[in-house]
């Protein structure tokens, strides 16, 4: 799989207002969660997809909980420290189904099974949302 780097560097060429608008079409909630918008999830149960694993490339960490697991945003697993919440990104696969990642990188090292599906989900639907 081609190396795909998220975070750092110049804005992506496809990081346009139109591309962001497409990601906000019906069926998709706001994929980028900052300090001033995180409260929309507080107290709500959300379902995460992926593997219950921390992945680190030495620069940033990607973490997701087991597929189908439901957690409350007030009880995010380790790796989702609120002190870094402004750097968290929530990827919406479907209403009520989220994948969250620490701002940073995903590369081909993380594209091997069982992470390939997660990487494809992010690159297919949200690559324009990264800087």
GROMACS .gro file of N, CA and C in nm:
model
  393
    1UNK      N    1   0.084  -0.118   0.000
    1UNK     CA    2   0.000   0.000   0.000
    1UNK      C    3   0.088   0.124   0.000
    2UNK      N    4   0.048   0.222  -0.073
    2UNK     CA    5   0.123   0.346  -0.078
    2UNK      C    6   0.126   0.413   0.059
    3UNK      N    7   0.241   0.468   0.093
    3UNK     CA    8   0.252   0.538   0.221
    3UNK      C    9   0.161   0.659   0.222
    4UNK      N   10   0.083   0.671   0.326
    4UNK     CA   11  -0.009   0.783   0.341
    4UNK      C   12   0.022   0.851   0.472
    5UNK      N   13   0.059   0.976   0.467
    5UNK     CA   14   0.097   1.049   0.587
    5UNK      C   15  -0.006   1.155   0.618
    6UNK      N   16  -0.053   1.156   0.741
    6UNK     CA   17  -0.147   1.257   0.787
    6UNK      C   18  -0.078   1.341   0.892
    7UNK      N   19  -0.096   1.470   0.885
    7UNK     CA   20  -0.043   1.558   0.988
    7UNK      C   21   0.092   1.615   0.950
    8UNK      N   22   0.111   1.743   0.979
    8UNK     CA   23   0.237   1.809   0.948
    8UNK      C   24   0.248   1.846   0.802
    9UNK      N   25   0.344   1.930   0.771
    9UNK     CA   26   0.366   1.968   0.633
    9UNK      C   27   0.261   2.063   0.580
   10UNK      N   28   0.267   2.084   0.450
   10UNK     CA   29   0.173   2.176   0.385
   10UNK      C   30   0.035   2.112   0.375
   11UNK      N   31  -0.068   2.195   0.364
   11UNK     CA   32  -0.203   2.139   0.346
   11UNK      C   33  -0.210   2.053   0.220
   12UNK      N   34  -0.290   1.949   0.226
   12UNK     CA   35  -0.307   1.861   0.111
   12UNK      C   36  -0.376   1.937  -0.001
   13UNK      N   37  -0.344   1.900  -0.124
   13UNK     CA   38  -0.404   1.966  -0.239
   13UNK      C   39  -0.555   1.951  -0.241
   14UNK      N   40  -0.605   1.838  -0.190
   14UNK     CA   41  -0.749   1.813  -0.191
   14UNK      C   42  -0.817   1.860  -0.063
   15UNK      N   43  -0.746   1.937   0.018
   15UNK     CA   44  -0.803   1.986   0.143
   15UNK      C   45  -0.877   2.116   0.115
   16UNK      N   46  -0.990   2.105   0.049
   16UNK     CA   47  -1.066   2.222   0.005
   16UNK      C   48  -1.198   2.231   0.078
   17UNK      N   49  -1.257   2.349   0.070
   17UNK     CA   50  -1.388   2.368   0.133
   17UNK      C   51  -1.490   2.274   0.073
   18UNK      N   52  -1.483   2.253  -0.058
   18UNK     CA   53  -1.578   2.163  -0.124
   18UNK      C   54  -1.561   2.020  -0.074
   19UNK      N   55  -1.436   1.978  -0.056
   19UNK     CA   56  -1.412   1.842  -0.007
   19UNK      C   57  -1.462   1.827   0.135
   20UNK      N   58  -1.441   1.930   0.216
   20UNK     CA   59  -1.491   1.924   0.353
   20UNK      C   60  -1.643   1.922   0.355
   21UNK      N   61  -1.704   1.996   0.265
   21UNK     CA   62  -1.849   1.998   0.260
   21UNK      C   63  -1.903   1.860   0.225
   22UNK      N   64  -1.835   1.790   0.135
   22UNK     CA   65  -1.880   1.655   0.097
   22UNK      C   66  -1.879   1.563   0.219
   23UNK      N   67  -1.781   1.582   0.306
   23UNK     CA   68  -1.773   1.497   0.425
   23UNK      C   69  -1.883   1.530   0.524
   24UNK      N   70  -1.948   1.643   0.506
   24UNK     CA   71  -2.053   1.684   0.599
   24UNK      C   72  -2.192   1.654   0.545
   25UNK      N   73  -2.200   1.584   0.434
   25UNK     CA   74  -2.329   1.551   0.375
   25UNK      C   75  -2.407   1.460   0.469
   26UNK      N   76  -2.540   1.450   0.449
   26UNK     CA   77  -2.623   1.368   0.538
   26UNK      C   78  -2.564   1.230   0.560
   27UNK      N   79  -2.572   1.184   0.684
   27UNK     CA   80  -2.517   1.054   0.720
   27UNK      C   81  -2.379   1.064   0.783
   28UNK      N   82  -2.323   1.184   0.779
   28UNK     CA   83  -2.191   1.204   0.838
   28UNK      C   84  -2.198   1.314   0.941
   29UNK      N   85  -2.149   1.287   1.059
   29UNK     CA   86  -2.140   1.392   1.161
   29UNK      C   87  -2.006   1.463   1.147
   30UNK      N   88  -1.985   1.563   1.228
   30UNK     CA   89  -1.861   1.639   1.220
   30UNK      C   90  -1.741   1.549   1.249
   31UNK      N   91  -1.649   1.532   1.155
   31UNK     CA   92  -1.537   1.442   1.177
   31UNK      C   93  -1.424   1.502   1.259
   32UNK      N   94  -1.416   1.633   1.267
   32UNK     CA   95  -1.307   1.694   1.344
   32UNK      C   96  -1.364   1.752   1.473
   33UNK      N   97  -1.311   1.706   1.584
   33UNK     CA   98  -1.363   1.746   1.714
   33UNK      C   99  -1.257   1.828   1.786
   34UNK      N  100  -1.288   1.950   1.819
   34UNK     CA  101  -1.196   2.037   1.890
   34UNK      C  102  -1.244   2.062   2.031
   35UNK      N  103  -1.169   2.140   2.105
   35UNK     CA  104  -1.204   2.167   2.244
   35UNK      C  105  -1.344   2.228   2.256
   36UNK      N  106  -1.381   2.312   2.160
   36UNK     CA  107  -1.509   2.382   2.171
   36UNK      C  108  -1.626   2.303   2.113
   37UNK      N  109  -1.600   2.186   2.058
   37UNK     CA  110  -1.709   2.106   2.002
   37UNK      C  111  -1.719   1.969   2.066
   38UNK      N  112  -1.621   1.935   2.151
   38UNK     CA  113  -1.619   1.801   2.210
   38UNK      C  114  -1.740   1.776   2.297
   39UNK      N  115  -1.799   1.883   2.351
   39UNK     CA  116  -1.910   1.863   2.445
   39UNK      C  117  -2.032   1.802   2.379
   40UNK      N  118  -2.040   1.804   2.247
   40UNK     CA  119  -2.156   1.743   2.182
   40UNK      C  120  -2.158   1.592   2.201
   41UNK      N  121  -2.044   1.534   2.238
   41UNK     CA  122  -2.039   1.390   2.259
   41UNK      C  123  -2.041   1.350   2.406
   42UNK      N  124  -2.019   1.445   2.494
   42UNK     CA  125  -2.011   1.412   2.636
   42UNK      C  126  -2.144   1.355   2.684
   43UNK      N  127  -2.136   1.244   2.754
   43UNK     CA  128  -2.255   1.180   2.807
   43UNK      C  129  -2.329   1.093   2.708
   44UNK      N  130  -2.278   1.084   2.585
   44UNK     CA  131  -2.344   1.002   2.484
   44UNK      C  132  -2.262   0.876   2.459
   45UNK      N  133  -2.330   0.768   2.435
   45UNK     CA  134  -2.263   0.644   2.400
   45UNK      C  135  -2.232   0.644   2.251
   46UNK      N  136  -2.111   0.612   2.217
   46UNK     CA  137  -2.073   0.601   2.077
   46UNK      C  138  -2.008   0.465   2.055
   47UNK      N  139  -2.020   0.414   1.936
   47UNK     CA  140  -1.965   0.284   1.902
   47UNK      C  141  -1.839   0.303   1.819
   48UNK      N  142  -1.730   0.241   1.861
   48UNK     CA  143  -1.605   0.251   1.790
   48UNK      C  144  -1.583   0.126   1.707
   49UNK      N  145  -1.511   0.142   1.596
   49UNK     CA  146  -1.478   0.026   1.513
   49UNK      C  147  -1.327   0.011   1.507
   50UNK      N  148  -1.282  -0.111   1.493
   50UNK     CA  149  -1.139  -0.136   1.482
   50UNK      C  150  -1.091  -0.235   1.586
   51UNK      N  151  -0.962  -0.234   1.609
   51UNK     CA  152  -0.901  -0.327   1.702
   51UNK      C  153  -0.868  -0.255   1.833
   52UNK      N  154  -0.876  -0.328   1.943
   52UNK     CA  155  -0.844  -0.270   2.073
   52UNK      C  156  -0.692  -0.265   2.088
   53UNK      N  157  -0.630  -0.174   2.018
   53UNK     CA  158  -0.484  -0.171   2.009
   53UNK      C  159  -0.436  -0.027   2.001
   54UNK      N  160  -0.324   0.001   2.065
   54UNK     CA  161  -0.255   0.128   2.045
   54UNK      C  162  -0.151   0.108   1.935
   55UNK      N  163  -0.150   0.196   1.839
   55UNK     CA  164  -0.050   0.193   1.733
   55UNK      C  165   0.031   0.321   1.744
   56UNK      N  166   0.162   0.309   1.737
   56UNK     CA  167   0.244   0.428   1.748
   56UNK      C  168   0.355   0.425   1.644
   57UNK      N  169   0.377   0.540   1.581
   57UNK     CA  170   0.486   0.551   1.485
   57UNK      C  171   0.599   0.635   1.544
   58UNK      N  172   0.593   0.659   1.675
   58UNK     CA  173   0.693   0.740   1.740
   58UNK      C  174   0.661   0.888   1.736
   59UNK      N  175   0.560   0.925   1.659
   59UNK     CA  176   0.522   1.066   1.649
   59UNK      C  177   0.383   1.089   1.705
   60UNK      N  178   0.295   0.998   1.678
   60UNK     CA  179   0.157   1.010   1.725
   60UNK      C  180   0.102   0.870   1.745
   61UNK      N  181  -0.010   0.863   1.806
   61UNK     CA  182  -0.069   0.734   1.839
   61UNK      C  183  -0.210   0.725   1.786
   62UNK      N  184  -0.241   0.613   1.726
   62UNK     CA  185  -0.377   0.582   1.683
   62UNK      C  186  -0.431   0.475   1.775
   63UNK      N  187  -0.549   0.497   1.826
   63UNK     CA  188  -0.610   0.396   1.911
   63UNK      C  189  -0.756   0.383   1.876
   64UNK      N  190  -0.803   0.262   1.872
   64UNK     CA  191  -0.946   0.239   1.858
   64UNK      C  192  -0.981   0.119   1.944
   65UNK      N  193  -1.107   0.109   1.981
   65UNK     CA  194  -1.148  -0.002   2.065
   65UNK      C  195  -1.211  -0.110   1.978
   66UNK      N  196  -1.235  -0.223   2.037
   66UNK     CA  197  -1.280  -0.338   1.961
   66UNK      C  198  -1.406  -0.308   1.882
   67UNK      N  199  -1.415  -0.367   1.766
   67UNK     CA  200  -1.529  -0.345   1.677
   67UNK      C  201  -1.659  -0.374   1.749
   68UNK      N  202  -1.752  -0.280   1.740
   68UNK     CA  203  -1.882  -0.300   1.802
   68UNK      C  204  -1.889  -0.258   1.946
   69UNK      N  205  -1.774  -0.227   2.006
   69UNK     CA  206  -1.774  -0.187   2.147
   69UNK      C  207  -1.837  -0.049   2.161
   70UNK      N  208  -1.913  -0.032   2.266
   70UNK     CA  209  -1.975   0.097   2.293
   70UNK      C  210  -1.918   0.153   2.422
   71UNK      N  211  -1.872   0.276   2.417
   71UNK     CA  212  -1.818   0.342   2.535
   71UNK      C  213  -1.881   0.479   2.546
   72UNK      N  214  -1.877   0.533   2.665
   72UNK     CA  215  -1.925   0.669   2.686
   72UNK      C  216  -1.808   0.764   2.668
   73UNK      N  217  -1.833   0.878   2.606
   73UNK     CA  218  -1.725   0.971   2.580
   73UNK      C  219  -1.659   1.018   2.709
   74UNK      N  220  -1.731   1.015   2.818
   74UNK     CA  221  -1.671   1.053   2.946
   74UNK      C  222  -1.580   0.942   2.998
   75UNK      N  223  -1.577   0.828   2.930
   75UNK     CA  224  -1.495   0.715   2.972
   75UNK      C  225  -1.410   0.666   2.857
   76UNK      N  226  -1.348   0.758   2.784
   76UNK     CA  227  -1.263   0.720   2.673
   76UNK      C  228  -1.145   0.637   2.723
   77UNK      N  229  -1.103   0.538   2.647
   77UNK     CA  230  -0.991   0.454   2.689
   77UNK      C  231  -0.861   0.533   2.699
   78UNK      N  232  -0.763   0.472   2.763
   78UNK     CA  233  -0.631   0.533   2.771
   78UNK      C  234  -0.582   0.562   2.630
   79UNK      N  235  -0.513   0.672   2.613
   79UNK     CA  236  -0.470   0.712   2.479
   79UNK      C  237  -0.554   0.825   2.426
   80UNK      N  238  -0.662   0.857   2.497
   80UNK     CA  239  -0.751   0.965   2.455
   80UNK      C  240  -0.759   1.069   2.565
   81UNK      N  241  -0.644   1.108   2.616
   81UNK     CA  242  -0.640   1.201   2.726
   81UNK      C  243  -0.709   1.331   2.687
   82UNK      N  244  -0.791   1.383   2.779
   82UNK     CA  245  -0.863   1.506   2.749
   82UNK      C  246  -0.769   1.623   2.728
   83UNK      N  247  -0.649   1.616   2.784
   83UNK     CA  248  -0.553   1.724   2.764
   83UNK      C  249  -0.515   1.738   2.618
   84UNK      N  250  -0.533   1.631   2.541
   84UNK     CA  251  -0.503   1.633   2.398
   84UNK      C  252  -0.629   1.630   2.313
   85UNK      N  253  -0.743   1.661   2.375
   85UNK     CA  254  -0.868   1.644   2.302
   85UNK      C  255  -0.876   1.736   2.181
   86UNK      N  256  -0.808   1.851   2.188
   86UNK     CA  257  -0.811   1.939   2.073
   86UNK      C  258  -0.734   1.881   1.956
   87UNK      N  259  -0.658   1.775   1.980
   87UNK     CA  260  -0.584   1.710   1.872
   87UNK      C  261  -0.649   1.579   1.830
   88UNK      N  262  -0.765   1.550   1.887
   88UNK     CA  263  -0.833   1.427   1.851
   88UNK      C  264  -0.918   1.449   1.726
   89UNK      N  265  -0.927   1.349   1.644
   89UNK     CA  266  -1.015   1.353   1.527
   89UNK      C  267  -1.109   1.235   1.537
   90UNK      N  268  -1.235   1.259   1.514
   90UNK     CA  269  -1.334   1.152   1.516
   90UNK      C  270  -1.379   1.126   1.374
   91UNK      N  271  -1.364   1.005   1.328
   91UNK     CA  272  -1.404   0.966   1.194
   91UNK      C  273  -1.539   0.897   1.203
   92UNK      N  274  -1.633   0.940   1.123
   92UNK     CA  275  -1.768   0.888   1.132
   92UNK      C  276  -1.793   0.794   1.015
   93UNK      N  277  -1.812   0.667   1.045
   93UNK     CA  278  -1.843   0.569   0.941
   93UNK      C  279  -1.992   0.570   0.912
   94UNK      N  280  -2.070   0.584   1.014
   94UNK     CA  281  -2.216   0.587   1.003
   94UNK      C  282  -2.267   0.653   1.130
   95UNK      N  283  -2.391   0.701   1.129
   95UNK     CA  284  -2.442   0.765   1.251
   95UNK      C  285  -2.425   0.674   1.372
   96UNK      N  286  -2.362   0.726   1.476
   96UNK     CA  287  -2.341   0.649   1.598
   96UNK      C  288  -2.221   0.558   1.595
   97UNK      N  289  -2.146   0.557   1.486
   97UNK     CA  290  -2.030   0.470   1.474
   97UNK      C  291  -1.908   0.556   1.444
   98UNK      N  292  -1.810   0.553   1.532
   98UNK     CA  293  -1.697   0.643   1.522
   98UNK      C  294  -1.564   0.570   1.534
   99UNK      N  295  -1.465   0.624   1.468
   99UNK     CA  296  -1.327   0.586   1.489
   99UNK      C  297  -1.254   0.714   1.527
  100UNK      N  298  -1.176   0.712   1.634
  100UNK     CA  299  -1.105   0.834   1.670
  100UNK      C  300  -0.955   0.808   1.664
  101UNK      N  301  -0.882   0.911   1.632
  101UNK     CA  302  -0.737   0.899   1.621
  101UNK      C  303  -0.672   1.024   1.675
  102UNK      N  304  -0.557   1.005   1.737
  102UNK     CA  305  -0.476   1.120   1.775
  102UNK      C  306  -0.421   1.181   1.648
  103UNK      N  307  -0.417   1.313   1.642
  103UNK     CA  308  -0.363   1.382   1.525
  103UNK      C  309  -0.222   1.331   1.498
  104UNK      N  310  -0.197   1.290   1.377
  104UNK     CA  311  -0.064   1.239   1.346
  104UNK      C  312  -0.061   1.160   1.217
  105UNK      N  313   0.002   1.045   1.222
  105UNK     CA  314   0.031   0.972   1.099
  105UNK      C  315  -0.030   0.833   1.098
  106UNK      N  316  -0.063   0.791   0.978
  106UNK     CA  317  -0.092   0.650   0.949
  106UNK      C  318  -0.002   0.616   0.831
  107UNK      N  319   0.069   0.507   0.837
  107UNK     CA  320   0.151   0.473   0.721
  107UNK      C  321   0.135   0.326   0.688
  108UNK      N  322   0.212   0.282   0.590
  108UNK     CA  323   0.193   0.146   0.541
  108UNK      C  324   0.224   0.042   0.647
  109UNK      N  325   0.300   0.077   0.750
  109UNK     CA  326   0.323  -0.018   0.858
  109UNK      C  327   0.192  -0.053   0.928
  110UNK      N  328   0.098   0.041   0.928
  110UNK     CA  329  -0.030   0.020   0.993
  110UNK      C  330  -0.134  -0.035   0.896
  111UNK      N  331  -0.095  -0.052   0.771
  111UNK     CA  332  -0.192  -0.094   0.670
  111UNK      C  333  -0.204  -0.246   0.660
  112UNK      N  334  -0.122  -0.317   0.734
  112UNK     CA  335  -0.131  -0.462   0.732
  112UNK      C  336  -0.251  -0.509   0.813
  113UNK      N  337  -0.308  -0.621   0.775
  113UNK     CA  338  -0.421  -0.676   0.848
  113UNK      C  339  -0.382  -0.691   0.995
  114UNK      N  340  -0.469  -0.660   1.091
  114UNK     CA  341  -0.611  -0.626   1.074
  114UNK      C  342  -0.640  -0.477   1.063
  115UNK      N  343  -0.538  -0.395   1.034
  115UNK     CA  344  -0.558  -0.251   1.033
  115UNK      C  345  -0.593  -0.196   0.894
  116UNK      N  346  -0.581  -0.280   0.792
  116UNK     CA  347  -0.599  -0.232   0.655
  116UNK      C  348  -0.737  -0.170   0.635
  117UNK      N  349  -0.840  -0.232   0.689
  117UNK     CA  350  -0.975  -0.180   0.669
  117UNK      C  351  -0.990  -0.042   0.734
  118UNK      N  352  -0.930  -0.024   0.851
  118UNK     CA  353  -0.938   0.104   0.919
  118UNK      C  354  -0.867   0.212   0.838
  119UNK      N  355  -0.749   0.181   0.786
  119UNK     CA  356  -0.675   0.277   0.706
  119UNK      C  357  -0.754   0.313   0.580
  120UNK      N  358  -0.813   0.214   0.517
  120UNK     CA  359  -0.890   0.241   0.396
  120UNK      C  360  -1.012   0.327   0.426
  121UNK      N  361  -1.076   0.303   0.540
  121UNK     CA  362  -1.191   0.383   0.578
  121UNK      C  363  -1.151   0.529   0.592
  122UNK      N  364  -1.041   0.554   0.659
  122UNK     CA  365  -0.998   0.691   0.682
  122UNK      C  366  -0.955   0.757   0.551
  123UNK      N  367  -0.876   0.688   0.472
  123UNK     CA  368  -0.827   0.750   0.349
  123UNK      C  369  -0.939   0.772   0.249
  124UNK      N  370  -1.037   0.684   0.248
  124UNK     CA  371  -1.145   0.695   0.150
  124UNK      C  372  -1.238   0.811   0.181
  125UNK      N  373  -1.263   0.836   0.308
  125UNK     CA  374  -1.367   0.932   0.342
  125UNK      C  375  -1.317   1.061   0.405
  126UNK      N  376  -1.193   1.063   0.455
  126UNK     CA  377  -1.151   1.179   0.533
  126UNK      C  378  -1.013   1.230   0.499
  127UNK      N  379  -0.952   1.185   0.393
  127UNK     CA  380  -0.816   1.229   0.364
  127UNK      C  381  -0.810   1.380   0.342
  128UNK      N  382  -0.918   1.440   0.297
  128UNK     CA  383  -0.919   1.584   0.271
  128UNK      C  384  -0.927   1.665   0.400
  129UNK      N  385  -0.949   1.601   0.512
  129UNK     CA  386  -0.966   1.673   0.638
  129UNK      C  387  -0.837   1.686   0.716
  130UNK      N  388  -0.729   1.630   0.662
  130UNK     CA  389  -0.602   1.634   0.734
  130UNK      C  390  -0.513   1.744   0.679
  131UNK      N  391  -0.428   1.795   0.766
  131UNK     CA  392  -0.334   1.900   0.728
  131UNK      C  393  -0.192   1.849   0.740
   0.00000   0.00000   0.00000
